Amino acid sequence: VVYLVVFHLSFFMFVWSYWKTIFTSPASPTKEFCLSKADKEQYEKEERPESQQEILRRAAKDLPIYTTTASRAIRYCDRCQLIKPDRCHHCSACDICVLKMDHHCPWVNNCVGFSNYKFFLLFLMYSLLYCLFVAATVLQYFIKFWTNELPDTHAKFHVLFLFFVAAMFFISILSLFSYHCWLVGKNRSTIETFRAPTFRNGPDKNGFSLGCSKNLREVFGDEKKYWLIPIFTSLGDGCTFPTRLVIMDPEQLTVSSQNEPAKSSGASQPFPTRPLSESQNRLLTSDCQWVESGSEEENVKSGSQHHFISPLPF
């Protein structure tokens, strides 16, 4: 009875998560990130990149944008004709801009991003458990096969095939699931791992990391009872994300270390001013302050001063 309950439960959660990953539409930027008709016409008429950037800066001055391109330009999508929110990227396969895009997955024929990233993680986890369950239950027959204790029937080849398939899928999915668990702990997407987001103080691959606990809550939500169920509980709106403390460049660091006394890393400091819809993010409303981890001795040894990222001055 227990065997059947575990089997059907794991299979049901596997199918449910897979279904939600496939059929959840990728979330796209809201209308506030689209250029107005007048700005769009003016942008298309301009031939000089500098003039086009000036139009984008004017349109983005009230938007909650922290990141730019590597060349310090406004991130703009010519295909969708909109200013890209932070962590948003254009998917060539879906031909849309996807919020917090991680990658386009051919196995689910869908983009994995803000709207279905939790479902994708649960799909990997339940696939892993399902493969482990199958391999464990077939293991005893697999051992009998090698010791020639299994009856000489055609079924023994099915047992051999089933065990190897389950074991190979388990190993491959385990590596992928472990990688994405690491990404969740660091609050990065696959794209951000290969190309760090650029803030006003430069590229920072940990720019959106708030600590492992808050990073986990950002994907799975505040209520732990819903974490293992494939229903949407991720925090935020997908367009804005809280940012972390980042290290300034060496020239700014030298000036600040001369003008400011050393501060203990245990002292709590406020988040940057919340832009626009970021106030809807429960990671910020639950507590408006967070403490940078680490000891005072480590900061003194490294000689690093940390400063908050502020919205880009357009």
Short mmCIF file of C-alpha atoms in Angstrom, two decimals:
data_model
loop_
_atom_site.label_atom_id
_atom_site.label_comp_id
_atom_site.label_asym_id
_atom_site.label_seq_id
_atom_site.Cartn_x
_atom_site.Cartn_y
_atom_site.Cartn_z
CA VAL A 1 0.00 0.00 0.00
CA VAL A 2 2.79 2.41 0.95
CA TYR A 3 4.59 1.54 -2.29
CA LEU A 4 1.53 2.40 -4.38
CA VAL A 5 0.86 5.65 -2.48
CA VAL A 6 4.46 6.87 -2.90
CA PHE A 7 4.51 5.82 -6.55
CA HIS A 8 1.26 7.57 -7.48
CA LEU A 9 2.06 10.68 -5.41
CA SER A 10 5.49 11.14 -6.97
CA PHE A 11 4.12 10.51 -10.44
CA PHE A 12 1.23 12.95 -9.92
CA MET A 13 3.52 15.75 -8.66
CA PHE A 14 5.94 15.07 -11.51
CA VAL A 15 3.18 15.38 -14.14
CA TRP A 16 1.64 18.45 -12.44
CA SER A 17 4.97 20.30 -12.29
CA TYR A 18 5.80 19.34 -15.88
CA TRP A 19 2.40 20.55 -17.06
CA LYS A 20 2.74 23.90 -15.25
CA THR A 21 6.26 24.41 -16.64
CA ILE A 22 5.07 23.83 -20.20
CA PHE A 23 1.78 25.71 -20.22
CA THR A 24 2.61 28.72 -18.03
CA SER A 25 3.09 31.64 -20.40
CA PRO A 26 6.35 33.59 -19.97
CA ALA A 27 5.75 36.89 -18.16
CA SER A 28 6.46 39.99 -20.26
CA PRO A 29 7.18 43.61 -19.22
CA THR A 30 4.22 45.83 -18.39
CA LYS A 31 3.08 48.74 -20.57
CA GLU A 32 5.01 51.29 -18.51
CA PHE A 33 8.23 50.01 -20.11
CA CYS A 34 6.93 50.61 -23.65
CA LEU A 35 7.86 53.84 -25.40
CA SER A 36 5.08 56.30 -26.07
CA LYS A 37 3.99 56.73 -29.67
CA ALA A 38 5.79 60.08 -29.94
CA ASP A 39 9.04 58.73 -28.43
CA LYS A 40 8.88 55.67 -30.64
CA GLU A 41 8.51 57.75 -33.81
CA GLN A 42 11.31 60.06 -32.73
CA TYR A 43 13.54 57.10 -31.86
CA GLU A 44 13.03 55.54 -35.29
CA LYS A 45 13.79 58.82 -37.07
CA GLU A 46 17.06 59.36 -35.24
CA GLU A 47 20.13 57.82 -36.88
CA ARG A 48 22.75 58.74 -34.30
CA PRO A 49 23.03 56.28 -31.37
CA GLU A 50 23.70 59.18 -28.99
CA SER A 51 20.39 60.82 -29.87
CA GLN A 52 18.54 57.53 -29.53
CA GLN A 53 20.08 56.98 -26.11
CA GLU A 54 18.98 60.45 -25.04
CA ILE A 55 15.39 59.57 -25.95
CA LEU A 56 15.64 56.33 -23.98
CA ARG A 57 17.14 58.08 -20.97
CA ARG A 58 14.29 60.57 -20.95
CA ALA A 59 11.73 57.78 -21.17
CA ALA A 60 13.46 55.68 -18.48
CA LYS A 61 14.01 58.41 -15.89
CA ASP A 62 10.95 57.36 -13.84
CA LEU A 63 11.31 53.62 -14.38
CA PRO A 64 12.71 51.25 -11.69
CA ILE A 65 15.87 50.39 -13.60
CA TYR A 66 19.18 49.59 -11.91
CA THR A 67 21.15 47.94 -14.71
CA THR A 68 22.51 48.99 -18.09
CA THR A 69 24.42 47.37 -20.94
CA ALA A 70 28.17 46.85 -20.65
CA SER A 71 28.64 50.16 -22.51
CA ARG A 72 26.41 52.01 -19.99
CA ALA A 73 23.52 52.31 -22.46
CA ILE A 74 19.83 51.83 -21.72
CA ARG A 75 18.78 48.24 -22.34
CA TYR A 76 16.28 48.51 -25.19
CA CYS A 77 14.67 45.78 -27.29
CA ASP A 78 14.21 46.78 -30.94
CA ARG A 79 11.99 43.76 -31.60
CA CYS A 80 9.50 44.41 -28.80
CA GLN A 81 10.15 48.18 -28.83
CA LEU A 82 10.37 48.52 -25.07
CA ILE A 83 12.92 49.38 -22.40
CA LYS A 84 14.00 46.16 -20.76
CA PRO A 85 13.41 45.86 -17.00
CA ASP A 86 16.26 44.50 -14.90
CA ARG A 87 16.94 40.80 -15.55
CA CYS A 88 14.67 40.81 -18.60
CA HIS A 89 15.95 39.39 -21.89
CA HIS A 90 14.55 38.81 -25.36
CA CYS A 91 13.99 35.18 -26.33
CA SER A 92 14.61 34.57 -30.00
CA ALA A 93 12.64 31.31 -29.93
CA CYS A 94 9.50 32.81 -28.34
CA ASP A 95 10.15 36.23 -29.94
CA ILE A 96 9.17 38.10 -26.78
CA CYS A 97 10.95 39.76 -23.87
CA VAL A 98 10.78 37.47 -20.83
CA LEU A 99 10.95 38.75 -17.24
CA LYS A 100 13.88 37.30 -15.27
CA MET A 101 14.65 34.99 -18.16
CA ASP A 102 16.78 31.98 -17.21
CA HIS A 103 16.88 30.07 -20.52
CA HIS A 104 14.70 28.65 -23.26
CA CYS A 105 14.24 24.95 -22.53
CA PRO A 106 13.61 22.65 -25.53
CA TRP A 107 12.49 19.84 -23.20
CA VAL A 108 9.43 21.84 -22.14
CA ASN A 109 9.22 23.93 -25.35
CA ASN A 110 8.93 27.07 -23.27
CA CYS A 111 10.97 29.86 -21.76
CA VAL A 112 11.94 29.40 -18.13
CA GLY A 113 11.64 32.73 -16.35
CA PHE A 114 9.89 34.62 -13.57
CA SER A 115 6.45 33.11 -14.18
CA ASN A 116 7.46 29.42 -14.17
CA TYR A 117 10.93 29.14 -12.62
CA LYS A 118 9.51 27.60 -9.44
CA PHE A 119 7.59 25.04 -11.52
CA PHE A 120 10.76 24.18 -13.43
CA LEU A 121 12.67 23.55 -10.20
CA LEU A 122 9.87 21.36 -8.84
CA PHE A 123 9.75 19.49 -12.15
CA LEU A 124 13.46 18.69 -11.82
CA MET A 125 13.07 17.68 -8.18
CA TYR A 126 10.12 15.35 -8.75
CA SER A 127 11.77 13.91 -11.86
CA LEU A 128 14.79 13.18 -9.69
CA LEU A 129 12.70 11.50 -7.00
CA TYR A 130 10.72 9.54 -9.57
CA CYS A 131 13.88 8.19 -11.24
CA LEU A 132 15.36 7.34 -7.85
CA PHE A 133 12.18 5.54 -6.84
CA VAL A 134 12.11 3.48 -10.05
CA ALA A 135 15.82 2.60 -9.83
CA ALA A 136 15.51 1.60 -6.17
CA THR A 137 12.54 -0.68 -6.74
CA VAL A 138 14.14 -2.38 -9.77
CA LEU A 139 17.55 -2.74 -8.07
CA GLN A 140 16.77 -6.09 -6.45
CA TYR A 141 15.80 -7.59 -9.81
CA PHE A 142 18.86 -6.04 -11.42
CA ILE A 143 21.08 -7.78 -8.84
CA LYS A 144 19.31 -11.08 -9.48
CA PHE A 145 19.94 -10.60 -13.19
CA TRP A 146 23.71 -10.37 -12.70
CA THR A 147 23.75 -13.31 -10.27
CA ASN A 148 21.67 -15.42 -12.70
CA GLU A 149 18.89 -15.80 -10.15
CA LEU A 150 16.31 -14.13 -12.37
CA PRO A 151 14.13 -16.54 -14.40
CA ASP A 152 15.21 -16.82 -18.03
CA THR A 153 12.45 -14.77 -19.63
CA HIS A 154 12.27 -11.79 -21.94
CA ALA A 155 11.28 -9.66 -18.93
CA LYS A 156 14.85 -9.67 -17.63
CA PHE A 157 15.94 -7.45 -20.51
CA HIS A 158 13.15 -5.03 -19.65
CA VAL A 159 14.43 -4.92 -16.08
CA LEU A 160 17.96 -4.24 -17.30
CA PHE A 161 16.79 -1.47 -19.64
CA LEU A 162 14.53 0.14 -17.01
CA PHE A 163 17.28 0.24 -14.41
CA PHE A 164 19.87 1.79 -16.73
CA VAL A 165 17.43 4.40 -18.07
CA ALA A 166 16.32 5.40 -14.56
CA ALA A 167 19.92 5.55 -13.31
CA MET A 168 21.18 7.62 -16.28
CA PHE A 169 18.31 10.08 -16.06
CA PHE A 170 18.86 10.34 -12.30
CA ILE A 171 22.53 11.25 -12.74
CA SER A 172 21.89 13.81 -15.50
CA ILE A 173 18.94 15.46 -13.72
CA LEU A 174 20.86 15.51 -10.44
CA SER A 175 23.62 17.62 -11.98
CA LEU A 176 21.09 20.04 -13.52
CA PHE A 177 19.02 20.28 -10.34
CA SER A 178 22.13 20.87 -8.20
CA TYR A 179 23.22 23.65 -10.55
CA HIS A 180 19.85 25.41 -10.32
CA CYS A 181 19.79 25.03 -6.53
CA TRP A 182 23.13 26.84 -6.51
CA LEU A 183 21.66 29.55 -8.76
CA VAL A 184 18.70 30.02 -6.39
CA GLY A 185 21.05 30.35 -3.42
CA LYS A 186 23.04 33.02 -5.28
CA ASN A 187 19.92 34.67 -6.79
CA ARG A 188 21.25 34.43 -10.34
CA SER A 189 19.81 33.27 -13.62
CA THR A 190 21.72 31.11 -16.08
CA ILE A 191 22.19 34.17 -18.30
CA GLU A 192 23.58 36.23 -15.41
CA THR A 193 26.08 33.47 -14.63
CA PHE A 194 27.67 33.89 -18.05
CA ARG A 195 27.15 37.67 -18.31
CA ALA A 196 27.06 39.60 -15.03
CA PRO A 197 24.51 42.45 -14.84
CA THR A 198 26.06 45.92 -15.02
CA PHE A 199 25.13 48.46 -12.32
CA ARG A 200 26.21 52.07 -11.98
CA ASN A 201 29.34 50.89 -10.12
CA GLY A 202 30.17 48.26 -12.74
CA PRO A 203 29.38 44.57 -13.38
CA ASP A 204 28.40 42.55 -10.33
CA LYS A 205 27.30 38.93 -10.64
CA ASN A 206 25.95 39.02 -7.07
CA GLY A 207 24.10 42.31 -7.54
CA PHE A 208 20.68 40.83 -6.76
CA SER A 209 21.72 38.46 -3.98
CA LEU A 210 20.12 39.22 -0.59
CA GLY A 211 21.46 36.21 1.28
CA CYS A 212 20.48 32.56 0.87
CA SER A 213 17.29 32.76 2.96
CA LYS A 214 15.83 35.76 1.15
CA ASN A 215 16.96 34.43 -2.21
CA LEU A 216 15.03 31.25 -1.52
CA ARG A 217 11.94 33.20 -0.47
CA GLU A 218 12.10 35.30 -3.62
CA VAL A 219 11.55 32.16 -5.73
CA PHE A 220 9.35 30.02 -3.47
CA GLY A 221 7.48 32.64 -1.43
CA ASP A 222 6.98 33.31 2.27
CA GLU A 223 4.77 30.36 3.16
CA LYS A 224 6.74 27.13 3.34
CA LYS A 225 3.63 24.95 3.13
CA TYR A 226 3.34 25.92 -0.56
CA TRP A 227 6.99 25.43 -1.49
CA LEU A 228 6.60 21.85 -2.75
CA ILE A 229 3.32 22.46 -4.55
CA PRO A 230 3.44 23.72 -8.18
CA ILE A 231 1.40 26.87 -7.62
CA PHE A 232 2.79 30.35 -8.19
CA THR A 233 4.10 31.86 -4.93
CA SER A 234 7.19 33.80 -6.09
CA LEU A 235 7.59 37.28 -4.59
CA GLY A 236 7.61 40.51 -6.55
CA ASP A 237 6.24 41.52 -9.93
CA GLY A 238 9.13 40.34 -12.10
CA CYS A 239 9.93 43.89 -13.25
CA THR A 240 11.78 45.13 -10.17
CA PHE A 241 14.09 43.35 -7.76
CA PRO A 242 15.78 44.41 -4.51
CA THR A 243 19.52 44.95 -4.95
CA ARG A 244 22.41 44.18 -2.64
CA LEU A 245 25.45 46.08 -1.42
CA VAL A 246 28.21 46.22 -4.01
CA ILE A 247 31.88 47.14 -3.81
CA MET A 248 32.84 50.42 -5.46
CA ASP A 249 35.71 50.72 -7.90
CA PRO A 250 39.26 51.20 -6.46
CA GLU A 251 39.40 54.98 -7.16
CA GLN A 252 36.11 55.64 -5.37
CA LEU A 253 37.16 53.24 -2.63
CA THR A 254 40.36 55.22 -1.91
CA VAL A 255 38.47 58.51 -1.62
CA SER A 256 35.72 57.10 0.56
CA SER A 257 38.17 55.34 2.90
CA GLN A 258 39.93 58.68 3.53
CA ASN A 259 36.75 60.68 4.12
CA GLU A 260 34.66 58.12 6.04
CA PRO A 261 35.49 56.24 9.24
CA ALA A 262 35.44 52.46 9.11
CA LYS A 263 32.01 51.05 9.86
CA SER A 264 31.19 47.69 11.32
CA SER A 265 29.57 45.32 8.87
CA GLY A 266 27.12 44.41 11.61
CA ALA A 267 25.50 47.83 11.42
CA SER A 268 22.19 47.66 9.60
CA GLN A 269 21.75 49.94 6.63
CA PRO A 270 18.63 50.86 4.64
CA PHE A 271 17.70 49.69 1.17
CA PRO A 272 18.00 52.22 -1.62
CA THR A 273 14.94 54.32 -2.31
CA ARG A 274 12.22 52.06 -3.59
CA PRO A 275 11.38 52.91 -7.16
CA LEU A 276 7.84 52.56 -8.49
CA SER A 277 6.34 49.11 -8.07
CA GLU A 278 9.20 47.75 -5.99
CA SER A 279 7.18 48.64 -2.90
CA GLN A 280 4.99 45.66 -3.78
CA ASN A 281 7.85 43.27 -3.08
CA ARG A 282 7.32 41.57 0.27
CA LEU A 283 11.05 41.05 0.68
CA LEU A 284 11.20 44.78 1.29
CA THR A 285 7.93 45.39 3.12
CA SER A 286 8.62 42.62 5.63
CA ASP A 287 11.77 44.36 6.82
CA CYS A 288 13.21 47.52 5.36
CA GLN A 289 16.73 46.73 6.47
CA TRP A 290 19.17 43.89 6.07
CA VAL A 291 22.59 43.18 7.46
CA GLU A 292 25.60 42.38 5.35
CA SER A 293 27.02 39.07 6.58
CA GLY A 294 30.61 38.82 7.74
CA SER A 295 32.70 40.03 10.65
CA GLU A 296 34.31 43.39 11.27
CA GLU A 297 37.75 41.81 11.20
CA GLU A 298 37.20 40.53 7.66
CA ASN A 299 36.21 44.01 6.48
CA VAL A 300 39.23 45.59 8.11
CA LYS A 301 41.56 43.06 6.50
CA SER A 302 40.08 43.47 3.06
CA GLY A 303 39.80 47.23 3.46
CA SER A 304 36.51 47.22 1.59
CA GLN A 305 33.80 49.82 1.94
CA HIS A 306 30.33 48.97 0.71
CA HIS A 307 27.74 51.30 -0.73
CA PHE A 308 24.18 50.84 -1.83
CA ILE A 309 23.13 50.81 -5.44
CA SER A 310 20.83 53.72 -6.18
CA PRO A 311 18.51 53.98 -9.17
CA LEU A 312 20.32 55.05 -12.31
CA PRO A 313 20.44 58.85 -12.66
CA PHE A 314 18.88 59.50 -16.06
#
